Amino acid sequence: MLKGMWRVPWHELTHAYGTAEGVPGRLSRVAWGDAATSSDALSDLGLWLGELAVFDATVAAVPFLWDLAATDTVTCRSEVVELIQAVLEHSAARIEVQSAAHLAVLAGVNTLHVLTEDGDPGVRTAARELMAAIDSHVCDACRRT
């Protein structure tokens, strides 16, 4: 889980509040923290990466979010799926960043199919909602690709 995360040049990327240097630590807390720690870290990631807009750090983080959503030991998997959906639903100041973020979400569709049949009802529900959002997704950024 989170393989290759430390090879990403996070210090060169930005999120809603500036440099993305803190993203790997938050991803790690989601991955290995207890329920409260994971939830707090995911809340930060939501604010930073996808609740208002998407950023270049969002593009880099989405594959790791897919990893987290698919790992049974992660305590807030349904919320991770909800964050992935938020990424799909938001735009960016630069169309190429928005397109890349949306494509990163779409790249996880095979994982999403598995999650729609997950043993956790919350994960199943979130995954099915994301699948519906993907099926109905249309935006200028994605039309250009």
mmCIF file with all atom_site columns, C-alpha atoms in Angstrom:
data_model
loop_
_atom_site.group_PDB
_atom_site.id
_atom_site.type_symbol
_atom_site.label_atom_id
_atom_site.label_alt_id
_atom_site.label_comp_id
_atom_site.label_asym_id
_atom_site.label_entity_id
_atom_site.label_seq_id
_atom_site.pdbx_PDB_ins_code
_atom_site.Cartn_x
_atom_site.Cartn_y
_atom_site.Cartn_z
_atom_site.occupancy
_atom_site.B_iso_or_equiv
_atom_site.pdbx_formal_charge
_atom_site.auth_seq_id
_atom_site.auth_comp_id
_atom_site.auth_asym_id
_atom_site.auth_atom_id
_atom_site.pdbx_PDB_model_num
ATOM 1   C CA . MET A 1 1   ? 0.000   0.000  0.000   1.00 0.00 ? 1   MET A CA 1
ATOM 2   C CA . LEU A 1 2   ? 1.197   3.495  -0.892  1.00 0.00 ? 2   LEU A CA 1
ATOM 3   C CA . LYS A 1 3   ? 4.081   2.022  -2.866  1.00 0.00 ? 3   LYS A CA 1
ATOM 4   C CA . GLY A 1 4   ? 6.087   4.721  -4.617  1.00 0.00 ? 4   GLY A CA 1
ATOM 5   C CA . MET A 1 5   ? 4.543   7.558  -2.620  1.00 0.00 ? 5   MET A CA 1
ATOM 6   C CA . TRP A 1 6   ? 7.929   8.847  -1.496  1.00 0.00 ? 6   TRP A CA 1
ATOM 7   C CA . ARG A 1 7   ? 9.154   9.118  -5.093  1.00 0.00 ? 7   ARG A CA 1
ATOM 8   C CA . VAL A 1 8   ? 6.587   11.811 -5.853  1.00 0.00 ? 8   VAL A CA 1
ATOM 9   C CA . PRO A 1 9   ? 8.130   15.308 -5.650  1.00 0.00 ? 9   PRO A CA 1
ATOM 10  C CA . TRP A 1 10  ? 5.423   16.561 -3.270  1.00 0.00 ? 10  TRP A CA 1
ATOM 11  C CA . HIS A 1 11  ? 7.419   19.700 -2.436  1.00 0.00 ? 11  HIS A CA 1
ATOM 12  C CA . GLU A 1 12  ? 7.010   20.774 -6.085  1.00 0.00 ? 12  GLU A CA 1
ATOM 13  C CA . LEU A 1 13  ? 3.234   20.250 -6.066  1.00 0.00 ? 13  LEU A CA 1
ATOM 14  C CA . THR A 1 14  ? 0.482   22.401 -4.613  1.00 0.00 ? 14  THR A CA 1
ATOM 15  C CA . HIS A 1 15  ? -2.912  21.932 -3.002  1.00 0.00 ? 15  HIS A CA 1
ATOM 16  C CA . ALA A 1 16  ? -5.597  24.376 -1.885  1.00 0.00 ? 16  ALA A CA 1
ATOM 17  C CA . TYR A 1 17  ? -3.399  25.899 0.816   1.00 0.00 ? 17  TYR A CA 1
ATOM 18  C CA . GLY A 1 18  ? 0.082   25.795 -0.694  1.00 0.00 ? 18  GLY A CA 1
ATOM 19  C CA . THR A 1 19  ? 2.826   23.221 -0.910  1.00 0.00 ? 19  THR A CA 1
ATOM 20  C CA . ALA A 1 20  ? 1.848   19.556 -0.877  1.00 0.00 ? 20  ALA A CA 1
ATOM 21  C CA . GLU A 1 21  ? 4.717   18.432 1.364   1.00 0.00 ? 21  GLU A CA 1
ATOM 22  C CA . GLY A 1 22  ? 2.256   17.292 4.036   1.00 0.00 ? 22  GLY A CA 1
ATOM 23  C CA . VAL A 1 23  ? 0.242   15.009 1.724   1.00 0.00 ? 23  VAL A CA 1
ATOM 24  C CA . PRO A 1 24  ? 2.355   11.845 2.182   1.00 0.00 ? 24  PRO A CA 1
ATOM 25  C CA . GLY A 1 25  ? 2.095   12.106 5.955   1.00 0.00 ? 25  GLY A CA 1
ATOM 26  C CA . ARG A 1 26  ? -1.680  12.430 5.762   1.00 0.00 ? 26  ARG A CA 1
ATOM 27  C CA . LEU A 1 27  ? -1.929  9.504  3.339   1.00 0.00 ? 27  LEU A CA 1
ATOM 28  C CA . SER A 1 28  ? 0.168   7.432  5.761   1.00 0.00 ? 28  SER A CA 1
ATOM 29  C CA . ARG A 1 29  ? -2.084  8.379  8.676   1.00 0.00 ? 29  ARG A CA 1
ATOM 30  C CA . VAL A 1 30  ? -5.136  7.292  6.697   1.00 0.00 ? 30  VAL A CA 1
ATOM 31  C CA . ALA A 1 31  ? -3.392  4.025  5.861   1.00 0.00 ? 31  ALA A CA 1
ATOM 32  C CA . TRP A 1 32  ? -2.106  3.056  9.273   1.00 0.00 ? 32  TRP A CA 1
ATOM 33  C CA . GLY A 1 33  ? -3.847  5.248  11.817  1.00 0.00 ? 33  GLY A CA 1
ATOM 34  C CA . ASP A 1 34  ? -6.632  4.329  14.168  1.00 0.00 ? 34  ASP A CA 1
ATOM 35  C CA . ALA A 1 35  ? -10.149 5.466  13.262  1.00 0.00 ? 35  ALA A CA 1
ATOM 36  C CA . ALA A 1 36  ? -9.809  8.980  14.717  1.00 0.00 ? 36  ALA A CA 1
ATOM 37  C CA . THR A 1 37  ? -6.343  9.587  13.255  1.00 0.00 ? 37  THR A CA 1
ATOM 38  C CA . SER A 1 38  ? -7.397  8.290  9.837   1.00 0.00 ? 38  SER A CA 1
ATOM 39  C CA . SER A 1 39  ? -10.544 10.381 9.806   1.00 0.00 ? 39  SER A CA 1
ATOM 40  C CA . ASP A 1 40  ? -8.680  13.569 10.763  1.00 0.00 ? 40  ASP A CA 1
ATOM 41  C CA . ALA A 1 41  ? -6.022  12.972 8.105   1.00 0.00 ? 41  ALA A CA 1
ATOM 42  C CA . LEU A 1 42  ? -8.641  12.253 5.448   1.00 0.00 ? 42  LEU A CA 1
ATOM 43  C CA . SER A 1 43  ? -10.466 15.434 6.401   1.00 0.00 ? 43  SER A CA 1
ATOM 44  C CA . ASP A 1 44  ? -7.256  17.395 5.780   1.00 0.00 ? 44  ASP A CA 1
ATOM 45  C CA . LEU A 1 45  ? -6.774  15.655 2.435   1.00 0.00 ? 45  LEU A CA 1
ATOM 46  C CA . GLY A 1 46  ? -10.328 16.500 1.452   1.00 0.00 ? 46  GLY A CA 1
ATOM 47  C CA . LEU A 1 47  ? -9.784  20.180 2.152   1.00 0.00 ? 47  LEU A CA 1
ATOM 48  C CA . TRP A 1 48  ? -6.414  20.189 0.434   1.00 0.00 ? 48  TRP A CA 1
ATOM 49  C CA . LEU A 1 49  ? -7.106  18.051 -2.620  1.00 0.00 ? 49  LEU A CA 1
ATOM 50  C CA . GLY A 1 50  ? -10.679 17.943 -3.719  1.00 0.00 ? 50  GLY A CA 1
ATOM 51  C CA . GLU A 1 51  ? -13.527 19.477 -1.805  1.00 0.00 ? 51  GLU A CA 1
ATOM 52  C CA . LEU A 1 52  ? -13.329 22.896 -3.439  1.00 0.00 ? 52  LEU A CA 1
ATOM 53  C CA . ALA A 1 53  ? -11.160 22.327 -6.500  1.00 0.00 ? 53  ALA A CA 1
ATOM 54  C CA . VAL A 1 54  ? -8.476  19.976 -7.764  1.00 0.00 ? 54  VAL A CA 1
ATOM 55  C CA . PHE A 1 55  ? -4.751  20.669 -7.946  1.00 0.00 ? 55  PHE A CA 1
ATOM 56  C CA . ASP A 1 56  ? -1.573  19.084 -9.282  1.00 0.00 ? 56  ASP A CA 1
ATOM 57  C CA . ALA A 1 57  ? -1.151  17.380 -5.899  1.00 0.00 ? 57  ALA A CA 1
ATOM 58  C CA . THR A 1 58  ? -4.615  15.881 -6.386  1.00 0.00 ? 58  THR A CA 1
ATOM 59  C CA . VAL A 1 59  ? -3.459  14.204 -9.589  1.00 0.00 ? 59  VAL A CA 1
ATOM 60  C CA . ALA A 1 60  ? -0.497  12.667 -7.771  1.00 0.00 ? 60  ALA A CA 1
ATOM 61  C CA . ALA A 1 61  ? -2.602  11.596 -4.767  1.00 0.00 ? 61  ALA A CA 1
ATOM 62  C CA . VAL A 1 62  ? -5.515  9.875  -6.526  1.00 0.00 ? 62  VAL A CA 1
ATOM 63  C CA . PRO A 1 63  ? -3.688  6.582  -7.250  1.00 0.00 ? 63  PRO A CA 1
ATOM 64  C CA . PHE A 1 64  ? -2.811  6.366  -3.564  1.00 0.00 ? 64  PHE A CA 1
ATOM 65  C CA . LEU A 1 65  ? -6.415  7.092  -2.630  1.00 0.00 ? 65  LEU A CA 1
ATOM 66  C CA . TRP A 1 66  ? -7.430  4.134  -4.794  1.00 0.00 ? 66  TRP A CA 1
ATOM 67  C CA . ASP A 1 67  ? -4.892  2.005  -2.863  1.00 0.00 ? 67  ASP A CA 1
ATOM 68  C CA . LEU A 1 68  ? -6.411  3.122  0.421   1.00 0.00 ? 68  LEU A CA 1
ATOM 69  C CA . ALA A 1 69  ? -9.970  2.456  -0.743  1.00 0.00 ? 69  ALA A CA 1
ATOM 70  C CA . ALA A 1 70  ? -9.037  -1.103 -1.703  1.00 0.00 ? 70  ALA A CA 1
ATOM 71  C CA . THR A 1 71  ? -7.206  -1.984 1.529   1.00 0.00 ? 71  THR A CA 1
ATOM 72  C CA . ASP A 1 72  ? -9.397  -3.687 4.121   1.00 0.00 ? 72  ASP A CA 1
ATOM 73  C CA . THR A 1 73  ? -7.372  -2.460 7.093   1.00 0.00 ? 73  THR A CA 1
ATOM 74  C CA . VAL A 1 74  ? -8.039  1.210  6.289   1.00 0.00 ? 74  VAL A CA 1
ATOM 75  C CA . THR A 1 75  ? -10.711 2.365  8.735   1.00 0.00 ? 75  THR A CA 1
ATOM 76  C CA . CYS A 1 76  ? -12.363 5.050  6.572   1.00 0.00 ? 76  CYS A CA 1
ATOM 77  C CA . ARG A 1 77  ? -12.562 3.399  3.154   1.00 0.00 ? 77  ARG A CA 1
ATOM 78  C CA . SER A 1 78  ? -16.040 4.664  2.294   1.00 0.00 ? 78  SER A CA 1
ATOM 79  C CA . GLU A 1 79  ? -14.905 8.223  2.997   1.00 0.00 ? 79  GLU A CA 1
ATOM 80  C CA . VAL A 1 80  ? -11.860 7.684  0.782   1.00 0.00 ? 80  VAL A CA 1
ATOM 81  C CA . VAL A 1 81  ? -14.206 6.670  -2.043  1.00 0.00 ? 81  VAL A CA 1
ATOM 82  C CA . GLU A 1 82  ? -16.275 9.792  -1.349  1.00 0.00 ? 82  GLU A CA 1
ATOM 83  C CA . LEU A 1 83  ? -13.131 11.926 -1.667  1.00 0.00 ? 83  LEU A CA 1
ATOM 84  C CA . ILE A 1 84  ? -12.332 10.264 -4.987  1.00 0.00 ? 84  ILE A CA 1
ATOM 85  C CA . GLN A 1 85  ? -15.838 11.191 -6.130  1.00 0.00 ? 85  GLN A CA 1
ATOM 86  C CA . ALA A 1 86  ? -15.293 14.789 -4.986  1.00 0.00 ? 86  ALA A CA 1
ATOM 87  C CA . VAL A 1 87  ? -12.203 14.915 -7.198  1.00 0.00 ? 87  VAL A CA 1
ATOM 88  C CA . LEU A 1 88  ? -14.302 13.847 -10.166 1.00 0.00 ? 88  LEU A CA 1
ATOM 89  C CA . GLU A 1 89  ? -16.915 16.489 -9.426  1.00 0.00 ? 89  GLU A CA 1
ATOM 90  C CA . HIS A 1 90  ? -14.588 19.484 -9.077  1.00 0.00 ? 90  HIS A CA 1
ATOM 91  C CA . SER A 1 91  ? -12.687 21.644 -11.473 1.00 0.00 ? 91  SER A CA 1
ATOM 92  C CA . ALA A 1 92  ? -9.295  23.305 -11.491 1.00 0.00 ? 92  ALA A CA 1
ATOM 93  C CA . ALA A 1 93  ? -7.930  26.676 -12.478 1.00 0.00 ? 93  ALA A CA 1
ATOM 94  C CA . ARG A 1 94  ? -6.026  24.956 -15.302 1.00 0.00 ? 94  ARG A CA 1
ATOM 95  C CA . ILE A 1 95  ? -8.008  22.665 -17.603 1.00 0.00 ? 95  ILE A CA 1
ATOM 96  C CA . GLU A 1 96  ? -5.075  20.252 -18.000 1.00 0.00 ? 96  GLU A CA 1
ATOM 97  C CA . VAL A 1 97  ? -4.941  19.704 -14.219 1.00 0.00 ? 97  VAL A CA 1
ATOM 98  C CA . GLN A 1 98  ? -8.683  19.086 -14.107 1.00 0.00 ? 98  GLN A CA 1
ATOM 99  C CA . SER A 1 99  ? -8.419  16.613 -16.968 1.00 0.00 ? 99  SER A CA 1
ATOM 100 C CA . ALA A 1 100 ? -5.493  14.792 -15.355 1.00 0.00 ? 100 ALA A CA 1
ATOM 101 C CA . ALA A 1 101 ? -7.320  14.580 -12.006 1.00 0.00 ? 101 ALA A CA 1
ATOM 102 C CA . HIS A 1 102 ? -10.457 13.213 -13.622 1.00 0.00 ? 102 HIS A CA 1
ATOM 103 C CA . LEU A 1 103 ? -8.438  10.715 -15.671 1.00 0.00 ? 103 LEU A CA 1
ATOM 104 C CA . ALA A 1 104 ? -6.722  9.551  -12.469 1.00 0.00 ? 104 ALA A CA 1
ATOM 105 C CA . VAL A 1 105 ? -10.155 8.833  -11.010 1.00 0.00 ? 105 VAL A CA 1
ATOM 106 C CA . LEU A 1 106 ? -11.244 6.994  -14.152 1.00 0.00 ? 106 LEU A CA 1
ATOM 107 C CA . ALA A 1 107 ? -8.045  4.918  -14.096 1.00 0.00 ? 107 ALA A CA 1
ATOM 108 C CA . GLY A 1 108 ? -9.308  3.236  -10.921 1.00 0.00 ? 108 GLY A CA 1
ATOM 109 C CA . VAL A 1 109 ? -12.509 1.884  -12.428 1.00 0.00 ? 109 VAL A CA 1
ATOM 110 C CA . ASN A 1 110 ? -11.355 -1.749 -12.138 1.00 0.00 ? 110 ASN A CA 1
ATOM 111 C CA . THR A 1 111 ? -10.803 -1.237 -8.415  1.00 0.00 ? 111 THR A CA 1
ATOM 112 C CA . LEU A 1 112 ? -14.183 0.455  -8.243  1.00 0.00 ? 112 LEU A CA 1
ATOM 113 C CA . HIS A 1 113 ? -15.916 -2.576 -9.755  1.00 0.00 ? 113 HIS A CA 1
ATOM 114 C CA . VAL A 1 114 ? -14.449 -4.712 -6.957  1.00 0.00 ? 114 VAL A CA 1
ATOM 115 C CA . LEU A 1 115 ? -15.524 -2.170 -4.330  1.00 0.00 ? 115 LEU A CA 1
ATOM 116 C CA . THR A 1 116 ? -19.150 -2.262 -5.523  1.00 0.00 ? 116 THR A CA 1
ATOM 117 C CA . GLU A 1 117 ? -19.222 -5.846 -4.201  1.00 0.00 ? 117 GLU A CA 1
ATOM 118 C CA . ASP A 1 118 ? -17.211 -5.163 -1.011  1.00 0.00 ? 118 ASP A CA 1
ATOM 119 C CA . GLY A 1 119 ? -18.207 -6.778 2.281   1.00 0.00 ? 119 GLY A CA 1
ATOM 120 C CA . ASP A 1 120 ? -18.545 -3.378 3.956   1.00 0.00 ? 120 ASP A CA 1
ATOM 121 C CA . PRO A 1 121 ? -21.971 -1.881 3.173   1.00 0.00 ? 121 PRO A CA 1
ATOM 122 C CA . GLY A 1 122 ? -20.628 1.683  3.477   1.00 0.00 ? 122 GLY A CA 1
ATOM 123 C CA . VAL A 1 123 ? -17.893 0.981  0.947   1.00 0.00 ? 123 VAL A CA 1
ATOM 124 C CA . ARG A 1 124 ? -20.392 -0.711 -1.382  1.00 0.00 ? 124 ARG A CA 1
ATOM 125 C CA . THR A 1 125 ? -22.730 2.273  -1.217  1.00 0.00 ? 125 THR A CA 1
ATOM 126 C CA . ALA A 1 126 ? -19.967 4.836  -1.771  1.00 0.00 ? 126 ALA A CA 1
ATOM 127 C CA . ALA A 1 127 ? -18.558 2.763  -4.651  1.00 0.00 ? 127 ALA A CA 1
ATOM 128 C CA . ARG A 1 128 ? -21.939 2.470  -6.338  1.00 0.00 ? 128 ARG A CA 1
ATOM 129 C CA . GLU A 1 129 ? -22.482 6.208  -5.996  1.00 0.00 ? 129 GLU A CA 1
ATOM 130 C CA . LEU A 1 130 ? -19.071 6.865  -7.537  1.00 0.00 ? 130 LEU A CA 1
ATOM 131 C CA . MET A 1 131 ? -19.847 4.429  -10.345 1.00 0.00 ? 131 MET A CA 1
ATOM 132 C CA . ALA A 1 132 ? -23.065 6.330  -11.078 1.00 0.00 ? 132 ALA A CA 1
ATOM 133 C CA . ALA A 1 133 ? -21.141 9.617  -11.035 1.00 0.00 ? 133 ALA A CA 1
ATOM 134 C CA . ILE A 1 134 ? -18.599 8.197  -13.490 1.00 0.00 ? 134 ILE A CA 1
ATOM 135 C CA . ASP A 1 135 ? -21.349 6.881  -15.759 1.00 0.00 ? 135 ASP A CA 1
ATOM 136 C CA . SER A 1 136 ? -22.969 10.313 -15.920 1.00 0.00 ? 136 SER A CA 1
ATOM 137 C CA . HIS A 1 137 ? -19.753 12.363 -15.918 1.00 0.00 ? 137 HIS A CA 1
ATOM 138 C CA . VAL A 1 138 ? -19.371 15.012 -18.572 1.00 0.00 ? 138 VAL A CA 1
ATOM 139 C CA . CYS A 1 139 ? -17.104 18.020 -18.362 1.00 0.00 ? 139 CYS A CA 1
ATOM 140 C CA . ASP A 1 140 ? -15.203 20.208 -20.779 1.00 0.00 ? 140 ASP A CA 1
ATOM 141 C CA . ALA A 1 141 ? -11.854 18.932 -19.508 1.00 0.00 ? 141 ALA A CA 1
ATOM 142 C CA . CYS A 1 142 ? -12.739 15.293 -20.147 1.00 0.00 ? 142 CYS A CA 1
ATOM 143 C CA . ARG A 1 143 ? -14.279 15.994 -23.549 1.00 0.00 ? 143 ARG A CA 1
ATOM 144 C CA . ARG A 1 144 ? -10.939 17.370 -24.702 1.00 0.00 ? 144 ARG A CA 1
ATOM 145 C CA . THR A 1 145 ? -9.076  14.132 -23.975 1.00 0.00 ? 145 THR A CA 1
#
